[in-house]
PDB file of C-alpha atoms and ligand atoms in Angstrom:
ATOM      1  CA  MET A  18     -52.986 -35.511 -56.078  1.00 48.00           C
ATOM      2  CA  THR A  19     -52.087 -35.114 -60.086  1.00 56.00           C
ATOM      3  CA  SER A  20     -54.889 -32.213 -59.810  1.00 87.00           C
ATOM      4  CA  MET A  21     -52.091 -30.358 -58.875  1.00 91.00           C
ATOM      5  CA  ASN A  22     -49.881 -27.444 -60.479  1.00 91.00           C
ATOM      6  CA  PRO A  23     -46.556 -27.372 -60.865  1.00 90.00           C
ATOM      7  CA  ALA A  24     -45.831 -24.885 -57.801  1.00 89.00           C
ATOM      8  CA  GLN A  25     -48.613 -26.899 -55.288  1.00 91.00           C
ATOM      9  CA  LEU A  26     -46.696 -30.469 -56.143  1.00 92.00           C
ATOM     10  CA  ARG A  27     -43.115 -28.357 -55.923  1.00 89.00           C
ATOM     11  CA  VAL A  28     -43.882 -27.139 -51.864  1.00 89.00           C
ATOM     12  CA  LEU A  29     -45.284 -30.723 -51.494  1.00 89.00           C
ATOM     13  CA  GLU A  30     -42.955 -32.065 -52.562  1.00 88.00           C
ATOM     14  CA  LEU A  31     -40.216 -29.762 -50.533  1.00 86.00           C
ATOM     15  CA  LEU A  32     -42.297 -30.215 -47.478  1.00 86.00           C
ATOM     16  CA  ARG A  33     -42.846 -33.682 -47.376  1.00 86.00           C
ATOM     17  CA  LYS A  34     -41.290 -35.837 -45.120  1.00 85.00           C
ATOM     18  CA  PRO A  35     -37.583 -37.547 -45.155  1.00 85.00           C
ATOM     19  CA  ARG A  36     -37.658 -40.572 -46.410  1.00 84.00           C
ATOM     20  CA  ASP A  37     -35.459 -41.821 -43.134  1.00 85.00           C
ATOM     21  CA  PRO A  38     -37.408 -40.952 -39.734  1.00 80.00           C
ATOM     22  CA  LEU A  39     -34.706 -38.606 -38.324  1.00 89.00           C
ATOM     23  CA  SER A  40     -33.067 -39.499 -34.878  1.00 93.00           C
ATOM     24  CA  PRO A  41     -35.075 -38.310 -31.438  1.00 96.00           C
ATOM     25  CA  VAL A  42     -33.397 -35.059 -30.026  1.00 97.00           C
ATOM     26  CA  ARG A  43     -31.811 -35.661 -26.457  1.00 96.00           C
ATOM     27  CA  GLU A  44     -34.114 -35.704 -23.617  1.00 96.00           C
ATOM     28  CA  ASP A  45     -32.977 -31.886 -22.064  1.00 97.00           C
ATOM     29  CA  LEU A  46     -32.628 -30.315 -25.365  1.00 97.00           C
ATOM     30  CA  GLY A  47     -35.149 -27.554 -24.736  1.00 97.00           C
ATOM     31  CA  VAL A  48     -34.768 -27.359 -20.335  1.00 97.00           C
ATOM     32  CA  SER A  49     -31.041 -27.018 -21.639  1.00 98.00           C
ATOM     33  CA  LEU A  50     -31.291 -23.737 -24.093  1.00 98.00           C
ATOM     34  CA  LEU A  51     -34.106 -22.540 -21.937  1.00 98.00           C
ATOM     35  CA  ALA A  52     -30.889 -22.827 -19.377  1.00 98.00           C
ATOM     36  CA  GLU A  53     -28.373 -21.165 -21.342  1.00 98.00           C
ATOM     37  CA  LEU A  54     -30.831 -18.648 -22.390  1.00 98.00           C
ATOM     38  CA  GLU A  55     -31.418 -17.869 -18.786  1.00 98.00           C
ATOM     39  CA  ASP A  56     -27.197 -17.333 -18.182  1.00 98.00           C
ATOM     40  CA  ALA A  57     -26.595 -14.938 -20.824  1.00 98.00           C
ATOM     41  CA  LEU A  58     -28.551 -12.565 -20.103  1.00 97.00           C
ATOM     42  CA  ALA A  59     -28.788 -13.153 -16.628  1.00 96.00           C
ATOM     43  CA  GLY A  60     -26.978  -9.458 -16.268  1.00 95.00           C
ATOM     44  CA  SER A  61     -29.105  -7.631 -18.776  1.00 95.00           C
ATOM     45  CA  VAL A  62     -32.789  -8.617 -16.343  1.00 94.00           C
ATOM     46  CA  ALA A  63     -31.131  -7.168 -13.995  1.00 92.00           C
ATOM     47  CA  HIS A  64     -31.298  -3.483 -16.297  1.00 92.00           C
ATOM     48  CA  LEU A  65     -35.100  -4.438 -15.993  1.00 92.00           C
ATOM     49  CA  GLY A  66     -35.455  -2.902 -12.215  1.00 90.00           C
ATOM     50  CA  GLY A  67     -38.410  -5.360 -12.164  1.00 91.00           C
ATOM     51  CA  GLU A  68     -40.387  -3.902 -15.161  1.00 93.00           C
ATOM     52  CA  ARG A  69     -41.250  -7.074 -17.282  1.00 95.00           C
ATOM     53  CA  MET A  70     -39.597  -6.903 -21.132  1.00 96.00           C
ATOM     54  CA  HIS A  71     -42.322  -8.416 -23.978  1.00 95.00           C
ATOM     55  CA  VAL A  72     -39.840  -9.547 -27.014  1.00 96.00           C
ATOM     56  CA  ASN A  73     -41.043 -10.503 -30.571  1.00 95.00           C
ATOM     57  CA  LYS A  74     -39.186 -10.824 -34.304  1.00 94.00           C
ATOM     58  CA  HIS A  75     -40.085  -7.542 -34.845  1.00 91.00           C
ATOM     59  CA  LEU A  76     -38.403  -6.437 -32.150  1.00 95.00           C
ATOM     60  CA  LEU A  77     -35.678  -8.090 -32.652  1.00 96.00           C
ATOM     61  CA  ALA A  78     -35.161  -7.785 -36.617  1.00 95.00           C
ATOM     62  CA  SER A  79     -35.622  -4.152 -35.810  1.00 95.00           C
ATOM     63  CA  VAL A  80     -32.314  -3.895 -32.731  1.00 97.00           C
ATOM     64  CA  HIS A  81     -30.052  -5.789 -35.172  1.00 97.00           C
ATOM     65  CA  THR A  82     -31.205  -3.259 -38.082  1.00 96.00           C
ATOM     66  CA  CYS A  83     -30.829   0.279 -36.233  1.00 97.00           C
ATOM     67  CA  GLU A  84     -30.699   1.146 -32.783  1.00 97.00           C
ATOM     68  CA  ARG A  85     -32.475   4.112 -33.216  1.00 97.00           C
ATOM     69  CA  PHE A  86     -35.179   2.752 -35.069  1.00 95.00           C
ATOM     70  CA  THR A  87     -35.534   0.486 -32.560  1.00 95.00           C
ATOM     71  CA  LEU A  88     -36.142   3.545 -29.696  1.00 93.00           C
ATOM     72  CA  GLY A  89     -37.598   5.645 -31.608  1.00 91.00           C
ATOM     73  CA  THR A  90     -40.832   4.016 -32.923  1.00 87.00           C
ATOM     74  CA  ARG A  91     -41.479   1.957 -30.571  1.00 80.00           C
ATOM     75  CA  ASP A  92     -44.867   2.546 -29.583  1.00 71.00           C
ATOM     76  CA  GLY A  93     -45.333   2.884 -33.066  1.00 65.00           C
ATOM     77  CA  PHE A  94     -47.700   0.547 -34.377  1.00 72.00           C
ATOM     78  CA  THR A  95     -50.617   0.692 -35.880  1.00 80.00           C
ATOM     79  CA  TRP A  96     -53.044  -0.967 -36.941  1.00 88.00           C
ATOM     80  CA  SER A  97     -54.112  -0.650 -41.494  1.00 87.00           C
ATOM     81  CA  ALA A  98     -54.943  -2.685 -44.467  1.00 88.00           C
ATOM     82  CA  ARG A  99     -52.001  -3.627 -45.393  1.00 84.00           C
ATOM     83  CA  THR A 100     -50.493  -4.575 -41.641  1.00 85.00           C
ATOM     84  CA  ALA A 101     -54.053  -6.128 -40.588  1.00 91.00           C
ATOM     85  CA  ARG A 102     -53.904  -8.846 -44.622  1.00 91.00           C
ATOM     86  CA  GLY A 103     -51.842 -10.899 -42.696  1.00 87.00           C
ATOM     87  CA  SER A 104     -54.160 -11.985 -39.632  1.00 87.00           C
ATOM     88  CA  VAL A 105     -56.834 -11.749 -41.944  1.00 93.00           C
ATOM     89  CA  ALA A 106     -55.394 -13.534 -44.006  1.00 91.00           C
ATOM     90  CA  HIS A 107     -54.291 -16.573 -42.473  1.00 87.00           C
ATOM     91  CA  LYS A 108     -57.437 -16.757 -40.456  1.00 89.00           C
ATOM     92  CA  ALA A 109     -59.628 -17.014 -44.140  1.00 92.00           C
ATOM     93  CA  VAL A 110     -56.731 -20.002 -44.033  1.00 87.00           C
ATOM     94  CA  GLN A 111     -57.932 -22.057 -41.264  1.00 82.00           C
ATOM     95  CA  LEU A 112     -61.286 -21.421 -41.489  1.00 88.00           C
ATOM     96  CA  GLY A 113     -60.419 -22.788 -45.130  1.00 87.00           C
ATOM     97  CA  VAL A 114     -59.635 -26.279 -43.844  1.00 78.00           C
ATOM     98  CA  ASN A 115     -63.017 -27.883 -42.349  1.00 76.00           C
ATOM     99  CA  TRP A 116     -64.821 -25.578 -45.083  1.00 84.00           C
ATOM    100  CA  ARG A 117     -67.623 -27.497 -46.647  1.00 83.00           C
ATOM    101  CA  GLY A 118     -67.572 -27.896 -50.468  1.00 82.00           C
ATOM    102  CA  GLU A 119     -64.354 -25.265 -52.344  1.00 83.00           C
ATOM    103  CA  PRO A 120     -63.641 -23.002 -50.194  1.00 84.00           C
ATOM    104  CA  ARG A 121     -63.756 -18.953 -52.372  1.00 92.00           C
ATOM    105  CA  ALA A 122     -61.741 -17.013 -51.578  1.00 95.00           C
ATOM    106  CA  PRO A 123     -63.860 -13.931 -50.217  1.00 96.00           C
ATOM    107  CA  ASP A 124     -66.507 -15.934 -48.817  1.00 96.00           C
ATOM    108  CA  LEU A 125     -63.510 -17.126 -46.196  1.00 96.00           C
ATOM    109  CA  VAL A 126     -62.330 -13.181 -45.957  1.00 96.00           C
ATOM    110  CA  ASP A 127     -65.808 -12.278 -44.723  1.00 96.00           C
ATOM    111  CA  GLU A 128     -66.210 -14.671 -42.537  1.00 96.00           C
ATOM    112  CA  ALA A 129     -62.308 -14.277 -41.020  1.00 95.00           C
ATOM    113  CA  LEU A 130     -63.495 -10.639 -40.985  1.00 96.00           C
ATOM    114  CA  GLY A 131     -67.091 -11.204 -39.110  1.00 95.00           C
ATOM    115  CA  ARG A 132     -65.030 -13.089 -36.710  1.00 94.00           C
ATOM    116  CA  LEU A 133     -61.964 -10.906 -35.875  1.00 95.00           C
ATOM    117  CA  VAL A 134     -64.492  -8.127 -35.462  1.00 94.00           C
ATOM    118  CA  ASP A 135     -65.833  -9.625 -32.227  1.00 92.00           C
ATOM    119  CA  GLY A 136     -62.023 -10.061 -30.519  1.00 87.00           C
ATOM    120  CA  ASP A 137     -61.233  -7.813 -27.544  1.00 86.00           C
ATOM    121  CA  ASP A 138     -57.980  -7.273 -28.854  1.00 87.00           C
ATOM    122  CA  SER A 139     -56.396  -4.517 -30.793  1.00 89.00           C
ATOM    123  CA  LEU A 140     -56.792  -5.952 -34.033  1.00 92.00           C
ATOM    124  CA  ALA A 141     -61.051  -5.703 -33.229  1.00 94.00           C
ATOM    125  CA  GLY A 142     -60.744  -2.322 -32.487  1.00 94.00           C
ATOM    126  CA  TYR A 143     -59.146  -1.750 -35.960  1.00 94.00           C
ATOM    127  CA  LEU A 144     -61.704  -3.897 -37.646  1.00 96.00           C
ATOM    128  CA  ALA A 145     -64.741  -2.384 -36.043  1.00 95.00           C
ATOM    129  CA  GLY A 146     -63.122   1.323 -36.511  1.00 94.00           C
ATOM    130  CA  MET A 147     -62.028   1.160 -39.915  1.00 93.00           C
ATOM    131  CA  SER A 148     -63.476   3.467 -43.056  1.00 93.00           C
ATOM    132  CA  GLU A 149     -65.276   1.519 -45.954  1.00 94.00           C
ATOM    133  CA  ALA A 150     -62.159   2.518 -48.406  1.00 94.00           C
ATOM    134  CA  ASP A 151     -60.268   0.858 -45.197  1.00 93.00           C
ATOM    135  CA  ARG A 152     -62.723  -2.199 -45.248  1.00 94.00           C
ATOM    136  CA  ALA A 153     -62.136  -2.501 -48.835  1.00 95.00           C
ATOM    137  CA  GLU A 154     -58.619  -2.366 -49.238  1.00 95.00           C
ATOM    138  CA  LEU A 155     -58.220  -4.786 -46.989  1.00 96.00           C
ATOM    139  CA  ARG A 156     -60.158  -7.273 -48.629  1.00 96.00           C
ATOM    140  CA  SER A 157     -59.154  -6.965 -51.246  1.00 96.00           C
ATOM    141  CA  GLU A 158     -55.403  -8.014 -49.707  1.00 93.00           C
ATOM    142  CA  ALA A 159     -56.721 -10.363 -47.799  1.00 95.00           C
ATOM    143  CA  VAL A 160     -58.560 -12.071 -50.770  1.00 96.00           C
ATOM    144  CA  ASN A 161     -55.203 -12.450 -52.517  1.00 94.00           C
ATOM    145  CA  MET A 162     -52.990 -13.477 -50.444  1.00 92.00           C
ATOM    146  CA  VAL A 163     -55.794 -16.655 -49.657  1.00 93.00           C
ATOM    147  CA  ASN A 164     -55.871 -17.078 -53.396  1.00 94.00           C
ATOM    148  CA  ALA A 165     -52.143 -17.378 -53.918  1.00 92.00           C
ATOM    149  CA  PHE A 166     -51.900 -19.374 -50.700  1.00 91.00           C
ATOM    150  CA  HIS A 167     -54.517 -21.829 -52.385  1.00 91.00           C
ATOM    151  CA  GLU A 168     -53.011 -21.903 -55.851  1.00 91.00           C
ATOM    152  CA  CYS A 169     -49.080 -22.190 -54.024  1.00 89.00           C
ATOM    153  CA  PHE A 170     -50.072 -24.042 -51.485  1.00 89.00           C
ATOM    154  CA  PRO A 171     -50.871 -28.022 -51.885  1.00 89.00           C
ATOM    155  CA  PRO A 172     -54.573 -28.392 -50.525  1.00 86.00           C
ATOM    156  CA  LEU A 173     -54.219 -29.041 -46.847  1.00 85.00           C
ATOM    157  CA  GLN A 174     -55.293 -31.947 -45.496  1.00 83.00           C
ATOM    158  CA  ALA A 175     -57.161 -32.981 -42.338  1.00 80.00           C
ATOM    159  CA  SER A 176     -54.781 -35.266 -41.889  1.00 85.00           C
ATOM    160  CA  TRP A 177     -51.163 -32.996 -42.155  1.00 88.00           C
ATOM    161  CA  LYS A 178     -53.127 -31.207 -38.559  1.00 88.00           C
ATOM    162  CA  PRO A 179     -52.637 -27.877 -39.424  1.00 88.00           C
ATOM    163  CA  SER A 180     -52.782 -25.032 -37.070  1.00 87.00           C
ATOM    164  CA  THR A 181     -52.761 -21.552 -38.298  1.00 83.00           C
ATOM    165  CA  GLU A 182     -51.944 -18.877 -36.251  1.00 82.00           C
ATOM    166  CA  THR A 183     -50.114 -20.845 -33.370  1.00 88.00           C
ATOM    167  CA  ALA A 184     -49.167 -18.097 -30.074  1.00 92.00           C
ATOM    168  CA  VAL A 185     -45.953 -19.824 -29.232  1.00 95.00           C
ATOM    169  CA  ARG A 186     -44.313 -18.097 -25.704  1.00 96.00           C
ATOM    170  CA  VAL A 187     -41.458 -18.973 -23.633  1.00 97.00           C
ATOM    171  CA  ASP A 188     -41.500 -17.234 -19.912  1.00 97.00           C
ATOM    172  CA  ALA A 189     -38.063 -17.131 -19.235  1.00 97.00           C
ATOM    173  CA  PHE A 190     -36.992 -15.279 -15.073  1.00 97.00           C
ATOM    174  CA  GLY A 191     -40.114 -16.570 -13.749  1.00 95.00           C
ATOM    175  CA  GLY A 192     -42.240 -14.480 -17.002  1.00 95.00           C
ATOM    176  CA  LEU A 193     -39.838 -11.423 -16.927  1.00 96.00           C
ATOM    177  CA  LEU A 194     -38.878 -11.339 -19.817  1.00 97.00           C
ATOM    178  CA  ARG A 195     -40.927 -12.884 -22.264  1.00 97.00           C
ATOM    179  CA  LEU A 196     -40.162 -14.192 -26.375  1.00 98.00           C
ATOM    180  CA  HIS A 197     -43.438 -14.552 -28.358  1.00 97.00           C
ATOM    181  CA  GLY A 198     -44.630 -14.725 -31.591  1.00 95.00           C
ATOM    182  CA  ARG A 199     -47.479 -16.277 -33.837  1.00 91.00           C
ATOM    183  CA  ILE A 200     -46.505 -18.717 -36.437  1.00 92.00           C
ATOM    184  CA  ASP A 201     -49.268 -18.221 -39.639  1.00 88.00           C
ATOM    185  CA  LEU A 202     -49.064 -22.366 -40.656  1.00 90.00           C
ATOM    186  CA  ALA A 203     -47.893 -25.219 -38.313  1.00 93.00           C
ATOM    187  CA  LEU A 204     -48.636 -28.818 -39.874  1.00 93.00           C
ATOM    188  CA  GLY A 205     -47.950 -32.375 -38.271  1.00 92.00           C
ATOM    189  CA  GLY A 206     -46.202 -32.766 -35.234  1.00 94.00           C
ATOM    190  CA  PRO A 207     -43.386 -34.857 -33.547  1.00 95.00           C
ATOM    191  CA  THR A 208     -43.576 -38.409 -32.101  1.00 94.00           C
ATOM    192  CA  GLY A 209     -41.922 -38.432 -29.132  1.00 96.00           C
ATOM    193  CA  LEU A 210     -38.592 -37.142 -29.141  1.00 97.00           C
ATOM    194  CA  VAL A 211     -38.774 -37.251 -33.341  1.00 96.00           C
ATOM    195  CA  PRO A 212     -39.039 -34.128 -35.292  1.00 96.00           C
ATOM    196  CA  GLY A 213     -42.034 -34.439 -36.684  1.00 94.00           C
ATOM    197  CA  LYS A 214     -43.228 -30.923 -37.680  1.00 95.00           C
ATOM    198  CA  VAL A 215     -43.094 -27.765 -40.221  1.00 95.00           C
ATOM    199  CA  LEU A 216     -43.837 -24.369 -39.051  1.00 96.00           C
ATOM    200  CA  ILE A 217     -44.223 -21.684 -41.824  1.00 93.00           C
ATOM    201  CA  ASP A 218     -44.423 -17.996 -43.096  1.00 90.00           C
ATOM    202  CA  LEU A 219     -46.574 -16.916 -45.085  1.00 87.00           C
ATOM    203  CA  LYS A 220     -45.052 -13.776 -46.377  1.00 85.00           C
ATOM    204  CA  THR A 221     -45.280 -11.849 -50.333  1.00 77.00           C
ATOM    205  CA  GLY A 222     -43.000  -9.548 -51.175  1.00 76.00           C
ATOM    206  CA  VAL A 223     -39.507 -10.496 -51.742  1.00 79.00           C
ATOM    207  CA  SER A 224     -36.935 -12.356 -50.026  1.00 80.00           C
ATOM    208  CA  ALA A 225     -34.681 -10.773 -46.992  1.00 81.00           C
ATOM    209  CA  ALA A 226     -32.097 -12.526 -44.994  1.00 82.00           C
ATOM    210  CA  GLN A 227     -34.284 -11.844 -41.615  1.00 88.00           C
ATOM    211  CA  HIS A 228     -37.527 -13.992 -42.588  1.00 92.00           C
ATOM    212  CA  ARG A 229     -35.218 -17.308 -42.347  1.00 94.00           C
ATOM    213  CA  ASP A 230     -33.761 -15.292 -38.857  1.00 96.00           C
ATOM    214  CA  ASP A 231     -37.573 -14.995 -37.750  1.00 95.00           C
ATOM    215  CA  LEU A 232     -38.916 -18.756 -38.257  1.00 96.00           C
ATOM    216  CA  ARG A 233     -35.610 -19.980 -36.303  1.00 97.00           C
ATOM    217  CA  PHE A 234     -36.669 -17.782 -33.238  1.00 98.00           C
ATOM    218  CA  TYR A 235     -39.871 -19.651 -33.557  1.00 97.00           C
ATOM    219  CA  ALA A 236     -37.656 -22.728 -33.485  1.00 98.00           C
ATOM    220  CA  LEU A 237     -36.719 -21.872 -30.974  1.00 98.00           C
ATOM    221  CA  LEU A 238     -38.749 -20.897 -28.943  1.00 98.00           C
ATOM    222  CA  GLU A 239     -41.127 -24.693 -30.470  1.00 97.00           C
ATOM    223  CA  THR A 240     -38.094 -26.020 -28.940  1.00 98.00           C
ATOM    224  CA  ILE A 241     -37.617 -25.012 -25.149  1.00 98.00           C
ATOM    225  CA  ARG A 242     -42.300 -24.503 -25.514  1.00 96.00           C
ATOM    226  CA  LEU A 243     -42.159 -28.550 -26.594  1.00 96.00           C
ATOM    227  CA  GLY A 244     -38.594 -29.602 -25.882  1.00 97.00           C
ATOM    228  CA  VAL A 245     -37.920 -31.127 -29.360  1.00 98.00           C
ATOM    229  CA  PRO A 246     -37.229 -28.977 -32.443  1.00 98.00           C
ATOM    230  CA  PRO A 247     -39.759 -28.316 -35.368  1.00 97.00           C
ATOM    231  CA  ARG A 248     -38.240 -30.647 -38.396  1.00 96.00           C
ATOM    232  CA  LEU A 249     -38.801 -27.614 -40.903  1.00 96.00           C
ATOM    233  CA  VAL A 250     -39.764 -24.125 -41.298  1.00 96.00           C
ATOM    234  CA  ALA A 251     -40.345 -23.100 -44.869  1.00 94.00           C
ATOM    235  CA  THR A 252     -41.401 -19.504 -45.569  1.00 93.00           C
ATOM    236  CA  CYS A 253     -43.495 -19.674 -48.491  1.00 89.00           C
ATOM    237  CA  TYR A 254     -43.316 -16.078 -50.689  1.00 89.00           C
ATOM    238  CA  LEU A 255     -46.739 -16.238 -52.001  1.00 82.00           C
ATOM    239  CA  ASP A 256     -46.121 -13.697 -55.477  1.00 80.00           C
ATOM    240  CA  SER A 257     -43.193 -16.119 -56.072  1.00 83.00           C
ATOM    241  CA  GLY A 258     -44.419 -19.247 -55.364  1.00 80.00           C
ATOM    242  CA  ARG A 259     -40.842 -19.217 -54.546  1.00 85.00           C
ATOM    243  CA  VAL A 260     -39.937 -22.187 -50.579  1.00 89.00           C
ATOM    244  CA  ASP A 261     -37.534 -21.335 -48.619  1.00 91.00           C
ATOM    245  CA  CYS A 262     -36.878 -24.082 -47.078  1.00 93.00           C
ATOM    246  CA  GLU A 263     -34.396 -24.718 -43.599  1.00 95.00           C
ATOM    247  CA  LYS A 264     -34.109 -27.929 -41.868  1.00 95.00           C
ATOM    248  CA  VAL A 265     -33.315 -27.420 -38.042  1.00 97.00           C
ATOM    249  CA  ASN A 266     -30.721 -29.145 -36.061  1.00 96.00           C
ATOM    250  CA  GLU A 267     -28.961 -27.751 -33.446  1.00 96.00           C
ATOM    251  CA  SER A 268     -26.994 -25.502 -35.073  1.00 97.00           C
ATOM    252  CA  VAL A 269     -29.486 -23.858 -35.687  1.00 97.00           C
ATOM    253  CA  LEU A 270     -31.689 -23.588 -32.973  1.00 98.00           C
ATOM    254  CA  ASP A 271     -28.017 -22.515 -31.202  1.00 98.00           C
ATOM    255  CA  ALA A 272     -27.574 -19.882 -33.671  1.00 98.00           C
ATOM    256  CA  SER A 273     -31.109 -18.662 -33.237  1.00 98.00           C
ATOM    257  CA  LEU A 274     -30.095 -18.663 -29.259  1.00 98.00           C
ATOM    258  CA  ALA A 275     -27.499 -16.281 -30.549  1.00 98.00           C
ATOM    259  CA  ARG A 276     -28.851 -13.863 -31.939  1.00 98.00           C
ATOM    260  CA  THR A 277     -31.369 -13.675 -29.624  1.00 98.00           C
ATOM    261  CA  VAL A 278     -29.430 -13.346 -26.452  1.00 98.00           C
ATOM    262  CA  ASP A 279     -27.939  -9.812 -28.116  1.00 98.00           C
ATOM    263  CA  GLY A 280     -30.610  -8.961 -29.436  1.00 98.00           C
ATOM    264  CA  VAL A 281     -32.668  -8.644 -25.237  1.00 98.00           C
ATOM    265  CA  ARG A 282     -28.976  -7.525 -24.186  1.00 98.00           C
ATOM    266  CA  LYS A 283     -29.405  -4.617 -27.047  1.00 97.00           C
ATOM    267  CA  LEU A 284     -32.759  -3.849 -26.268  1.00 97.00           C
ATOM    268  CA  THR A 285     -32.574  -3.844 -22.350  1.00 97.00           C
ATOM    269  CA  GLU A 286     -29.601  -1.709 -22.836  1.00 96.00           C
ATOM    270  CA  ILE A 287     -31.145   0.844 -24.921  1.00 96.00           C
ATOM    271  CA  GLN A 288     -34.507   1.555 -23.783  1.00 93.00           C
ATOM    272  CA  HIS A 289     -33.274   0.511 -19.990  1.00 93.00           C
ATOM    273  CA  ALA A 290     -30.228   3.552 -20.640  1.00 91.00           C
ATOM    274  CA  VAL A 291     -27.702   1.621 -19.948  1.00 94.00           C
ATOM    275  CA  ARG A 292     -26.364   3.719 -23.176  1.00 95.00           C
ATOM    276  CA  ALA A 293     -27.025   6.140 -25.830  1.00 95.00           C
ATOM    277  CA  ALA A 294     -28.539   3.534 -28.767  1.00 96.00           C
ATOM    278  CA  THR A 295     -26.234   3.343 -32.369  1.00 97.00           C
ATOM    279  CA  VAL A 296     -26.908   4.240 -36.103  1.00 97.00           C
ATOM    280  CA  SER A 297     -26.782   1.544 -37.901  1.00 97.00           C
ATOM    281  CA  THR A 298     -27.811   3.099 -41.776  1.00 97.00           C
ATOM    282  CA  GLY A 299     -28.924   0.950 -44.816  1.00 95.00           C
ATOM    283  CA  PRO A 300     -31.465  -0.242 -46.327  1.00 92.00           C
ATOM    284  CA  ALA A 301     -33.721   0.411 -43.603  1.00 93.00           C
ATOM    285  CA  CYS A 302     -33.416   4.720 -44.149  1.00 95.00           C
ATOM    286  CA  GLY A 303     -35.538   4.118 -47.564  1.00 93.00           C
ATOM    287  CA  TRP A 304     -37.902   3.903 -45.655  1.00 89.00           C
ATOM    288  CA  CYS A 305     -37.710   5.574 -41.050  1.00 92.00           C
ATOM    289  CA  PRO A 306     -39.975   7.409 -40.118  1.00 90.00           C
ATOM    290  CA  LEU A 307     -37.306   8.527 -38.425  1.00 94.00           C
ATOM    291  CA  ARG A 308     -35.384  10.223 -41.014  1.00 95.00           C
ATOM    292  CA  PRO A 309     -36.303  13.595 -41.348  1.00 95.00           C
ATOM    293  CA  ASP A 310     -34.218  14.455 -38.539  1.00 95.00           C
ATOM    294  CA  CYS A 311     -31.763  11.843 -38.550  1.00 96.00           C
ATOM    295  CA  SER A 312     -28.488  12.565 -40.315  1.00 96.00           C
ATOM    296  CA  GLU A 313     -27.064   9.747 -40.853  1.00 96.00           C
ATOM    297  CA  GLY A 314     -29.486   8.161 -42.280  1.00 96.00           C
ATOM    298  CA  ARG A 315     -29.853  11.423 -45.037  1.00 96.00           C
ATOM    299  CA  ALA A 316     -26.196  10.748 -45.792  1.00 96.00           C
ATOM    300  CA  TRP A 317     -26.695   7.680 -46.296  1.00 95.00           C
ATOM    301  CA  ILE A 318     -29.599   8.310 -48.933  1.00 95.00           C
ATOM    302  CA  THR A 319     -27.884  11.208 -50.111  1.00 94.00           C
ATOM    303  CA  GLU A 320     -24.888   8.402 -50.600  1.00 92.00           C
ATOM    304  CA  ARG A 321     -27.066   5.879 -52.253  1.00 89.00           C
ATOM    305  CA  GLU A 322     -28.291   7.993 -54.667  1.00 87.00           C
ATOM    306  CA  GLY A 323     -25.215   9.617 -56.047  1.00 85.00           C
ATOM    307  CA  ARG A 324     -24.035   6.188 -56.333  1.00 79.00           C
ATOM    308  CA  SER A 325     -27.204   5.735 -59.069  1.00 72.00           C
TER     309      SER A 325
HETATM  310  S1  SF4 B 406     -32.867   6.778 -41.052  1.00 96.34           S
HETATM  311 FE1  SF4 B 406     -31.071   5.135 -41.072  1.00 96.34          FE
HETATM  312  S2  SF4 B 406     -29.676   5.237 -39.519  1.00 96.34           S
HETATM  313 FE2  SF4 B 406     -31.309   7.045 -39.228  1.00 96.34          FE
HETATM  314  S3  SF4 B 406     -32.643   5.752 -37.053  1.00 96.34           S
HETATM  315 FE3  SF4 B 406     -33.227   5.610 -39.242  1.00 96.34          FE
HETATM  316  S4  SF4 B 406     -32.777   3.525 -40.347  1.00 96.34           S
HETATM  317 FE4  SF4 B 406     -31.561   4.563 -38.355  1.00 96.34          FE
END
């Protein structure tokens, strides 16, 4: 433990179990959260006309940012070296947990690439068909992420029960509405009704308020799934070594439930033409692909440039 650098020691301290044991949560917590979700969204799912709806953290963040953007880009996701690097790096981190000897990031990433390309999902298809240049870029970015992780995260101990890229899913209304996600890294687990798990998102780049909302969403799904919430959620910024932690309590879960209900309501309304999508200008206009056809977004950018 003493061979850890200050950044690793800081992370270890932040994630450490509290000295005083946590209290057990009420037995019906997960069930009651799901019941509240279904009560609040009963009217909204009627708009689906029997069509299934899948919602993840990206879709929620998008609809809370700008509804027009959400509607205009809903079929627009494509894999690229940039969008694939997280999945490759997380797989490499996962392999590193049980790697014999000192794990080297390039070896872990090569092994991760080799395994992911054998999958049966869209990422496997992208990896199988990408150009040599894209492969080089992806490998380089994933290696950087894994190196940054090893530099600022304490070495993962098997006793912490680490798991990476863990799928989490809640089916409401008999599967008509699916809320789902994939947790970058989870450590520990509950003991009976006593929370014990830590959910961690690994990020490159700068912090944003949305990152905390993403993790709160995962805490909500985990609580409905298991009946026990995680004890802590944490965003680990690999570039700066900073970790943003939040203890999970019922207020946090209630806030996440309200945001989720609001987001699903908006999505059902705009995707099923109950009403027109609203427009919300802001920093997202800076990179929005719809901006050439969006007068409000162009005007916002022009005004911002005039101010600077
Ligand atoms: S340019 Fe801005 S306001 Fe227009 S759709 Fe994009 S995010 Fe929304």
